[in-house]
mmCIF file of C-alpha atoms and ligand atoms in Angstrom:
data_model
loop_
_atom_site.group_PDB
_atom_site.id
_atom_site.type_symbol
_atom_site.label_atom_id
_atom_site.label_comp_id
_atom_site.label_asym_id
_atom_site.label_seq_id
_atom_site.Cartn_x
_atom_site.Cartn_y
_atom_site.Cartn_z
ATOM 1 C CA MET A 239 79.655 -41.477 67.380
ATOM 2 C CA ARG A 240 77.310 -43.781 68.737
ATOM 3 C CA ALA A 241 78.317 -47.769 70.129
ATOM 4 C CA LEU A 242 76.103 -50.130 71.070
ATOM 5 C CA THR A 243 77.945 -51.960 73.981
ATOM 6 C CA LEU A 244 76.910 -54.870 75.852
ATOM 7 C CA ILE A 245 78.313 -54.425 79.226
ATOM 8 C CA ALA A 246 77.120 -57.447 81.441
ATOM 9 C CA ASP A 247 74.890 -60.383 80.655
ATOM 10 C CA ARG A 248 71.555 -58.619 79.211
ATOM 11 C CA GLN A 249 72.720 -54.801 79.874
ATOM 12 C CA LEU A 250 72.990 -52.498 76.708
ATOM 13 C CA GLU A 251 74.491 -49.455 76.758
ATOM 14 C CA LEU A 252 74.489 -46.823 74.013
ATOM 15 C CA ARG A 253 78.039 -45.354 74.121
ATOM 16 C CA ASP A 254 79.590 -41.821 72.636
ATOM 17 C CA VAL A 255 83.187 -43.350 71.846
ATOM 18 C CA ALA A 256 85.938 -41.860 69.881
ATOM 19 C CA PRO A 257 85.557 -42.443 65.900
ATOM 20 C CA PRO A 258 87.898 -44.978 64.330
ATOM 21 C CA ALA A 259 91.106 -44.024 63.063
ATOM 22 C CA PRO A 260 91.524 -43.147 59.045
ATOM 23 C CA PRO A 261 91.521 -46.501 57.418
ATOM 24 C CA ALA A 262 94.877 -47.702 57.332
ATOM 25 C CA ALA A 263 96.548 -49.470 54.014
ATOM 26 C CA GLY A 264 94.430 -52.243 52.938
ATOM 27 C CA GLU A 265 91.467 -51.087 54.737
ATOM 28 C CA VAL A 266 88.056 -49.529 54.252
ATOM 29 C CA GLN A 267 85.925 -47.290 56.811
ATOM 30 C CA VAL A 268 82.289 -47.985 56.644
ATOM 31 C CA ARG A 269 79.336 -46.260 58.088
ATOM 32 C CA VAL A 270 77.048 -48.677 59.216
ATOM 33 C CA LYS A 271 73.477 -48.093 57.776
ATOM 34 C CA ALA A 272 71.429 -50.954 58.924
ATOM 35 C CA LEU A 273 72.007 -54.488 61.324
ATOM 36 C CA ALA A 274 70.077 -57.392 61.053
ATOM 37 C CA LEU A 275 69.527 -59.734 63.988
ATOM 38 C CA ASN A 276 70.027 -63.203 64.602
ATOM 39 C CA HIS A 277 69.823 -66.154 67.194
ATOM 40 C CA LEU A 278 73.451 -65.028 67.287
ATOM 41 C CA ASP A 279 72.968 -61.625 68.816
ATOM 42 C CA LEU A 280 70.549 -63.077 71.416
ATOM 43 C CA TRP A 281 73.130 -65.795 72.776
ATOM 44 C CA GLY A 282 75.514 -62.909 72.810
ATOM 45 C CA PHE A 283 73.095 -60.559 75.024
ATOM 46 C CA ARG A 284 72.184 -63.591 77.124
ATOM 47 C CA GLY A 285 75.426 -64.513 77.811
ATOM 48 C CA MET A 286 77.594 -67.755 77.057
ATOM 49 C CA ALA A 287 79.559 -69.000 79.981
ATOM 50 C CA PHE A 288 81.720 -71.001 78.179
ATOM 51 C CA ALA A 289 82.363 -68.764 74.948
ATOM 52 C CA LYS A 290 85.620 -67.051 74.724
ATOM 53 C CA ARG A 291 84.416 -63.069 74.320
ATOM 54 C CA GLN A 292 85.943 -59.767 75.229
ATOM 55 C CA MET A 293 83.885 -57.046 77.317
ATOM 56 C CA PRO A 294 82.926 -54.845 77.388
ATOM 57 C CA GLN A 295 81.449 -55.359 73.542
ATOM 58 C CA ILE A 296 80.096 -53.613 70.657
ATOM 59 C CA VAL A 297 77.541 -55.735 69.462
ATOM 60 C CA GLY A 298 76.072 -56.706 66.150
ATOM 61 C CA VAL A 299 76.223 -59.476 63.845
ATOM 62 C CA GLU A 300 75.280 -58.930 60.942
ATOM 63 C CA ALA A 301 75.155 -55.444 58.838
ATOM 64 C CA SER A 302 75.483 -53.123 55.889
ATOM 65 C CA GLY A 303 76.814 -49.693 54.842
ATOM 66 C CA GLU A 304 78.122 -47.144 52.876
ATOM 67 C CA ILE A 305 81.651 -46.907 52.100
ATOM 68 C CA ALA A 306 82.923 -43.768 54.070
ATOM 69 C CA ALA A 307 86.694 -43.126 53.577
ATOM 70 C CA LEU A 308 89.580 -45.760 51.964
ATOM 71 C CA GLY A 309 93.063 -46.800 52.795
ATOM 72 C CA PRO A 310 95.858 -45.383 50.764
ATOM 73 C CA ASP A 311 96.187 -48.208 48.810
ATOM 74 C CA VAL A 312 92.251 -49.392 48.155
ATOM 75 C CA THR A 313 91.364 -49.229 44.540
ATOM 76 C CA SER A 314 88.379 -51.543 44.589
ATOM 77 C CA PHE A 315 85.926 -49.193 46.319
ATOM 78 C CA ARG A 316 84.573 -46.098 46.030
ATOM 79 C CA VAL A 317 83.347 -43.350 48.420
ATOM 80 C CA GLY A 318 79.132 -43.762 49.382
ATOM 81 C CA GLN A 319 79.484 -47.425 47.783
ATOM 82 C CA PRO A 320 76.686 -49.698 49.551
ATOM 83 C CA VAL A 321 78.559 -52.524 50.979
ATOM 84 C CA VAL A 322 77.846 -55.590 53.298
ATOM 85 C CA MET A 323 80.860 -56.883 55.817
ATOM 86 C CA TYR A 324 82.208 -60.651 56.398
ATOM 87 C CA GLY A 325 81.584 -60.785 60.032
ATOM 88 C CA GLY A 326 84.136 -63.446 60.824
ATOM 89 C CA LYS A 327 87.620 -62.146 61.633
ATOM 90 C CA THR A 328 89.370 -64.521 59.600
ATOM 91 C CA CYS A 329 93.246 -64.684 58.639
ATOM 92 C CA GLY A 330 93.064 -64.392 54.549
ATOM 93 C CA VAL A 331 96.369 -66.184 54.828
ATOM 94 C CA CYS A 332 95.436 -69.863 55.578
ATOM 95 C CA LYS A 333 94.941 -72.277 53.112
ATOM 96 C CA ALA A 334 91.008 -72.356 54.129
ATOM 97 C CA CYS A 335 91.122 -68.362 53.579
ATOM 98 C CA ILE A 336 93.107 -68.571 50.111
ATOM 99 C CA GLU A 337 91.064 -71.445 48.927
ATOM 100 C CA GLY A 338 87.719 -68.800 49.537
ATOM 101 C CA ARG A 339 86.547 -70.612 52.516
ATOM 102 C CA ASP A 340 86.379 -68.021 55.332
ATOM 103 C CA ASN A 341 84.764 -69.982 57.316
ATOM 104 C CA LEU A 342 86.459 -73.047 58.256
ATOM 105 C CA CYS A 343 90.152 -70.175 58.493
ATOM 106 C CA GLU A 344 92.392 -71.620 60.861
ATOM 107 C CA ASN A 345 93.473 -68.527 62.687
ATOM 108 C CA VAL A 346 90.222 -66.760 63.249
ATOM 109 C CA ALA A 347 90.093 -63.991 65.421
ATOM 110 C CA GLY A 348 86.566 -64.197 66.213
ATOM 111 C CA ILE A 349 82.765 -63.767 65.669
ATOM 112 C CA MET A 350 82.012 -59.561 65.214
ATOM 113 C CA GLY A 351 79.488 -58.719 67.621
ATOM 114 C CA PHE A 352 80.060 -62.019 69.704
ATOM 115 C CA HIS A 353 83.743 -62.737 70.417
ATOM 116 C CA VAL A 354 85.191 -59.177 69.753
ATOM 117 C CA ASN A 355 83.368 -55.935 68.843
ATOM 118 C CA GLY A 356 80.903 -55.687 65.751
ATOM 119 C CA PHE A 357 78.905 -53.594 63.558
ATOM 120 C CA ALA A 358 76.197 -51.859 66.341
ATOM 121 C CA ARG A 359 78.336 -48.138 65.621
ATOM 122 C CA ASP A 360 78.560 -45.825 63.280
ATOM 123 C CA LEU A 361 81.664 -46.170 61.542
ATOM 124 C CA VAL A 362 83.800 -49.380 61.346
ATOM 125 C CA ASN A 363 87.209 -50.068 59.591
ATOM 126 C CA MET A 364 86.797 -53.430 57.831
ATOM 127 C CA PRO A 365 90.141 -55.014 55.917
ATOM 128 C CA ALA A 366 88.563 -54.366 52.435
ATOM 129 C CA ARG A 367 88.924 -58.193 51.463
ATOM 130 C CA LEU A 368 85.836 -58.785 54.004
ATOM 131 C CA VAL A 369 84.185 -56.089 52.147
ATOM 132 C CA VAL A 370 81.458 -57.216 49.511
ATOM 133 C CA PRO A 371 79.281 -54.255 47.321
ATOM 134 C CA VAL A 372 76.003 -54.543 47.375
ATOM 135 C CA PRO A 373 74.547 -54.547 43.474
ATOM 136 C CA ASN A 374 72.098 -51.917 42.128
ATOM 137 C CA GLY A 375 68.480 -52.176 43.188
ATOM 138 C CA VAL A 376 69.361 -53.896 46.999
ATOM 139 C CA SER A 377 68.233 -51.987 49.617
ATOM 140 C CA LEU A 378 70.517 -51.389 52.650
ATOM 141 C CA ARG A 379 67.773 -52.801 55.002
ATOM 142 C CA ASP A 380 67.921 -56.000 52.811
ATOM 143 C CA ALA A 381 71.310 -56.329 52.055
ATOM 144 C CA ALA A 382 71.429 -56.053 55.707
ATOM 145 C CA CYS A 383 70.841 -59.697 55.670
ATOM 146 C CA ALA A 384 72.931 -61.281 53.333
ATOM 147 C CA PRO A 385 76.222 -61.815 55.154
ATOM 148 C CA ILE A 386 74.748 -64.141 57.559
ATOM 149 C CA ALA A 387 70.867 -65.014 56.799
ATOM 150 C CA PHE A 388 71.187 -65.448 53.126
ATOM 151 C CA ALA A 389 74.560 -66.407 53.140
ATOM 152 C CA THR A 390 74.192 -69.179 55.873
ATOM 153 C CA VAL A 391 71.318 -70.472 53.801
ATOM 154 C CA GLN A 392 72.973 -70.671 50.653
ATOM 155 C CA HIS A 393 76.115 -72.621 52.204
ATOM 156 C CA MET A 394 74.051 -74.846 53.331
ATOM 157 C CA LEU A 395 71.512 -76.079 51.073
ATOM 158 C CA PHE A 396 74.017 -75.677 47.426
ATOM 159 C CA ASP A 397 77.176 -76.119 49.276
ATOM 160 C CA ASN A 398 76.491 -78.446 51.702
ATOM 161 C CA ALA A 399 73.382 -80.645 51.071
ATOM 162 C CA LYS A 400 73.955 -79.845 47.176
ATOM 163 C CA LEU A 401 69.746 -79.507 46.922
ATOM 164 C CA ARG A 402 69.252 -79.892 42.954
ATOM 165 C CA PRO A 403 66.215 -78.694 41.622
ATOM 166 C CA GLY A 404 62.836 -80.791 41.483
ATOM 167 C CA GLU A 405 63.720 -82.304 45.066
ATOM 168 C CA THR A 406 61.301 -82.234 47.922
ATOM 169 C CA ILE A 407 62.924 -80.322 51.026
ATOM 170 C CA LEU A 408 61.628 -79.946 54.805
ATOM 171 C CA VAL A 409 62.649 -76.556 56.168
ATOM 172 C CA GLN A 410 62.087 -76.929 59.670
ATOM 173 C CA ALA A 411 60.710 -73.563 61.899
ATOM 174 C CA GLY A 412 60.059 -71.911 58.528
ATOM 175 C CA GLY A 413 59.028 -68.936 60.198
ATOM 176 C CA SER A 414 62.289 -67.919 61.750
ATOM 177 C CA GLY A 415 64.902 -65.803 59.677
ATOM 178 C CA ILE A 416 66.769 -68.298 58.382
ATOM 179 C CA GLY A 417 63.518 -70.681 57.861
ATOM 180 C CA THR A 418 62.230 -67.968 55.536
ATOM 181 C CA VAL A 419 64.878 -67.930 53.608
ATOM 182 C CA ALA A 420 65.043 -71.188 52.833
ATOM 183 C CA ILE A 421 61.459 -71.688 51.820
ATOM 184 C CA LYS A 422 62.066 -68.413 49.035
ATOM 185 C CA MET A 423 65.426 -70.220 47.713
ATOM 186 C CA ALA A 424 64.239 -74.075 47.653
ATOM 187 C CA LYS A 425 61.262 -72.401 45.606
ATOM 188 C CA ALA A 426 63.167 -70.555 43.716
ATOM 189 C CA VAL A 427 64.833 -73.405 42.123
ATOM 190 C CA GLY A 428 62.016 -75.682 41.726
ATOM 191 C CA CYS A 429 61.831 -78.112 44.735
ATOM 192 C CA THR A 430 58.615 -79.048 46.422
ATOM 193 C CA VAL A 431 58.833 -77.155 49.917
ATOM 194 C CA ILE A 432 57.024 -78.787 53.261
ATOM 195 C CA THR A 433 57.726 -76.500 56.175
ATOM 196 C CA THR A 434 56.914 -76.624 59.739
ATOM 197 C CA VAL A 435 55.619 -73.747 62.239
ATOM 198 C CA GLY A 436 53.978 -73.015 65.261
ATOM 199 C CA ASP A 437 50.861 -71.576 64.709
ATOM 200 C CA ASP A 438 48.289 -70.559 62.239
ATOM 201 C CA GLU A 439 48.839 -67.171 61.500
ATOM 202 C CA LYS A 440 52.629 -68.195 60.376
ATOM 203 C CA ALA A 441 51.095 -71.073 58.417
ATOM 204 C CA ALA A 442 49.136 -68.830 56.384
ATOM 205 C CA LYS A 443 52.542 -66.492 55.740
ATOM 206 C CA ALA A 444 54.602 -69.484 54.757
ATOM 207 C CA LYS A 445 51.984 -70.458 52.536
ATOM 208 C CA ALA A 446 52.183 -66.781 50.867
ATOM 209 C CA LEU A 447 55.713 -67.093 50.646
ATOM 210 C CA GLY A 448 55.198 -70.480 48.405
ATOM 211 C CA ALA A 449 55.908 -73.341 50.521
ATOM 212 C CA ASP A 450 53.899 -76.354 49.150
ATOM 213 C CA HIS A 451 52.965 -77.813 52.626
ATOM 214 C CA VAL A 452 52.535 -76.105 56.155
ATOM 215 C CA ILE A 453 52.583 -78.251 59.022
ATOM 216 C CA ASN A 454 51.741 -76.607 62.770
ATOM 217 C CA TYR A 455 53.918 -78.630 64.666
ATOM 218 C CA ASN A 456 51.983 -77.723 67.626
ATOM 219 C CA THR A 457 49.062 -79.510 66.373
ATOM 220 C CA GLU A 458 50.174 -81.742 64.069
ATOM 221 C CA ARG A 459 52.839 -84.531 64.041
ATOM 222 C CA PHE A 460 55.518 -83.125 61.130
ATOM 223 C CA GLU A 461 56.967 -87.139 61.079
ATOM 224 C CA THR A 462 53.332 -88.368 60.260
ATOM 225 C CA LEU A 463 52.386 -85.504 58.089
ATOM 226 C CA THR A 464 56.164 -85.439 55.855
ATOM 227 C CA ARG A 465 55.688 -89.314 55.303
ATOM 228 C CA LYS A 466 52.291 -88.838 54.060
ATOM 229 C CA LEU A 467 52.849 -86.188 52.036
ATOM 230 C CA THR A 468 55.737 -87.936 50.360
ATOM 231 C CA ASN A 469 53.633 -91.162 49.528
ATOM 232 C CA LYS A 470 55.694 -92.770 52.777
ATOM 233 C CA LYS A 471 59.134 -92.471 50.740
ATOM 234 C CA GLY A 472 60.503 -89.575 52.724
ATOM 235 C CA VAL A 473 61.870 -86.185 51.799
ATOM 236 C CA ASP A 474 65.622 -85.214 50.109
ATOM 237 C CA VAL A 475 66.544 -82.847 52.224
ATOM 238 C CA VAL A 476 65.924 -81.702 55.510
ATOM 239 C CA PHE A 477 66.631 -78.133 56.713
ATOM 240 C CA GLU A 478 67.534 -78.328 60.498
ATOM 241 C CA HIS A 479 68.586 -75.625 62.997
ATOM 242 C CA VAL A 480 66.017 -76.642 65.772
ATOM 243 C CA GLY A 481 67.723 -79.753 67.674
ATOM 244 C CA GLY A 482 66.348 -80.479 70.771
ATOM 245 C CA GLU A 483 63.409 -83.537 70.600
ATOM 246 C CA GLY A 484 62.695 -82.894 67.070
ATOM 247 C CA PHE A 485 66.051 -83.756 65.737
ATOM 248 C CA ASN A 486 65.082 -87.394 65.323
ATOM 249 C CA GLY A 487 61.924 -86.740 63.663
ATOM 250 C CA SER A 488 64.157 -84.795 61.324
ATOM 251 C CA LEU A 489 66.094 -88.299 60.515
ATOM 252 C CA LEU A 490 63.105 -90.032 60.155
ATOM 253 C CA VAL A 491 61.631 -88.351 57.778
ATOM 254 C CA LEU A 492 64.501 -88.534 55.138
ATOM 255 C CA LYS A 493 64.511 -90.587 52.602
ATOM 256 C CA ARG A 494 66.994 -93.724 52.189
ATOM 257 C CA GLY A 495 70.601 -91.514 51.269
ATOM 258 C CA GLY A 496 68.835 -88.435 52.268
ATOM 259 C CA ARG A 497 70.872 -85.680 53.614
ATOM 260 C CA LEU A 498 70.153 -83.531 56.602
ATOM 261 C CA VAL A 499 71.769 -80.102 56.863
ATOM 262 C CA THR A 500 71.930 -77.827 60.388
ATOM 263 C CA CYS A 501 73.064 -74.698 61.656
ATOM 264 C CA GLY A 502 71.627 -74.841 65.014
ATOM 265 C CA SER A 503 70.498 -76.249 68.143
ATOM 266 C CA THR A 504 67.905 -73.514 69.429
ATOM 267 C CA ALA A 505 65.651 -76.256 71.178
ATOM 268 C CA GLY A 506 68.698 -77.858 72.708
ATOM 269 C CA PRO A 507 72.373 -79.231 71.792
ATOM 270 C CA SER A 508 72.305 -82.936 72.652
ATOM 271 C CA VAL A 509 70.661 -85.556 70.880
ATOM 272 C CA THR A 510 70.742 -89.302 70.735
ATOM 273 C CA LEU A 511 71.565 -91.146 67.443
ATOM 274 C CA ASN A 512 70.408 -94.625 66.306
ATOM 275 C CA LEU A 513 73.973 -95.252 64.558
ATOM 276 C CA MET A 514 71.997 -98.672 63.193
ATOM 277 C CA GLN A 515 69.385 -96.329 61.952
ATOM 278 C CA LEU A 516 72.588 -93.794 60.385
ATOM 279 C CA PHE A 517 74.127 -96.294 58.108
ATOM 280 C CA GLN A 518 71.281 -98.575 57.405
ATOM 281 C CA GLN A 519 69.516 -95.714 55.847
ATOM 282 C CA GLN A 520 72.802 -93.742 54.404
ATOM 283 C CA TYR A 521 71.702 -90.609 55.849
ATOM 284 C CA LYS A 522 74.439 -87.660 55.415
ATOM 285 C CA ILE A 523 74.276 -85.406 58.138
ATOM 286 C CA PHE A 524 76.163 -82.052 57.433
ATOM 287 C CA GLY A 525 76.798 -79.818 59.898
ATOM 288 C CA SER A 526 77.299 -76.050 58.421
ATOM 289 C CA PHE A 527 78.451 -72.368 60.101
ATOM 290 C CA GLY A 528 78.614 -69.193 58.679
ATOM 291 C CA ALA A 529 79.095 -68.893 54.731
ATOM 292 C CA THR A 530 81.960 -67.725 52.328
ATOM 293 C CA LEU A 531 82.672 -64.426 50.741
ATOM 294 C CA GLN A 532 81.220 -66.438 47.978
ATOM 295 C CA ASN A 533 78.040 -67.242 49.336
ATOM 296 C CA ILE A 534 77.639 -63.514 49.944
ATOM 297 C CA ARG A 535 77.880 -62.270 46.832
ATOM 298 C CA ASP A 536 75.568 -64.974 45.712
ATOM 299 C CA SER A 537 72.808 -64.022 48.202
ATOM 300 C CA LEU A 538 73.111 -60.654 47.006
ATOM 301 C CA ALA A 539 72.547 -61.507 43.591
ATOM 302 C CA LYS A 540 69.625 -63.145 44.388
ATOM 303 C CA MET A 541 68.771 -59.945 46.172
ATOM 304 C CA ALA A 542 68.803 -58.268 43.098
ATOM 305 C CA ASN A 543 67.065 -60.802 40.871
ATOM 306 C CA GLY A 544 64.033 -60.039 43.476
ATOM 307 C CA LEU A 545 64.355 -62.978 46.191
ATOM 308 C CA THR A 546 64.211 -60.133 48.821
ATOM 309 C CA PRO A 547 63.992 -61.113 52.824
ATOM 310 C CA VAL A 548 61.186 -61.219 54.450
ATOM 311 C CA ILE A 549 61.240 -58.422 57.242
ATOM 312 C CA ASP A 550 59.139 -58.582 60.144
ATOM 313 C CA LEU A 551 60.063 -55.410 62.356
ATOM 314 C CA GLU A 552 62.357 -52.491 61.737
ATOM 315 C CA VAL A 553 63.608 -50.827 65.034
ATOM 316 C CA PRO A 554 66.238 -47.949 65.831
ATOM 317 C CA LEU A 555 69.487 -48.467 67.329
ATOM 318 C CA ALA A 556 68.564 -47.628 70.370
ATOM 319 C CA GLU A 557 65.795 -50.165 70.516
ATOM 320 C CA PHE A 558 68.051 -53.072 69.638
ATOM 321 C CA GLU A 559 66.802 -54.786 72.947
ATOM 322 C CA ARG A 560 63.187 -54.488 71.573
ATOM 323 C CA GLY A 561 64.055 -56.398 68.004
ATOM 324 C CA LEU A 562 66.062 -59.402 70.217
ATOM 325 C CA ALA A 563 62.757 -59.343 72.368
ATOM 326 C CA ARG A 564 61.191 -60.197 69.116
ATOM 327 C CA ILE A 565 63.161 -62.981 68.083
ATOM 328 C CA GLU A 566 63.227 -64.459 71.770
ATOM 329 C CA SER A 567 59.358 -64.192 71.579
ATOM 330 C CA ARG A 568 59.428 -66.708 68.868
ATOM 331 C CA LYS A 569 56.422 -64.488 67.196
ATOM 332 C CA VAL A 570 58.751 -63.607 64.818
ATOM 333 C CA PHE A 571 58.298 -64.647 60.903
ATOM 334 C CA GLY A 572 61.423 -63.287 58.777
ATOM 335 C CA LYS A 573 64.112 -60.943 60.015
ATOM 336 C CA VAL A 574 64.446 -58.109 62.350
ATOM 337 C CA ILE A 575 66.537 -55.074 61.293
ATOM 338 C CA VAL A 576 67.588 -51.951 63.155
ATOM 339 C CA THR A 577 68.074 -49.202 61.484
ATOM 340 C CA PHE A 578 70.865 -46.272 62.259
HETATM 341 ZN ZN1 ZN B 76 92.636 -67.949 57.781
#
């Protein structure tokens, strides 16, 4: 079978490898059908000096597929059933896992496709516990965006920031994979959405997705415009994943007591915080990473109800790198899918 393997920084090789053994007790074997690409794939591909990683490594952090075989005691799935996989190798027995908060697992063995072997291969054995059925009417292409892109946003907006209907939210970098999902999810619950994008073409696309106000951050100051759009009150929630120099601007546009939730730092990981502003304005800042299995189930249910991902580009497995280049170029609007 095929396995797309990272052999050194920025060096991928499509290898022919032995298929996995039949699934053991508690496991299922999944035939991978689609991957969705994330910034995490890009970081892994470029190399991260401080990350403890297995090399060489099979890439692919987010995927969907079909059940190919069942472990001897597994009765909750059937062969041929469409599924998605949870990408964190969590223990399943610690307090956090038992409470359904897998992204806070105390003994996590790593993120698949980043720390340990991932999903860019024809067949993969998984603990049945980490596999989620795809409901009727959801394509495997769309479902591939559930475990990270959709579930991360679901976790950020609703578990952490506790976004409520009628609130106003600023979605930073609305054209990105998770930005497009955030716009759609916030609109679906009746929020007013302000979003930032880097060019006018993306602005039109963000508008078409339902964003109420779109700001081109290269030609306008989002801080000034957001305050103007909210009659100087500021927004209830900021959806952040950019970091860098814009982070303080994101705090500045919050109303008193507002919530900022972040899951990324694509423009830089370090910022200087004004603590006086933080406590006087009673801001709440949430760091968010990954998602729970329930977030994945909820995401798939939203897809079944018509809240589908925006797909920018589909490439075959052999052109995985072209997909990454699309994300790196920042021309991307929505998700990049790798098909098998
Ligand atoms: Zn655990």
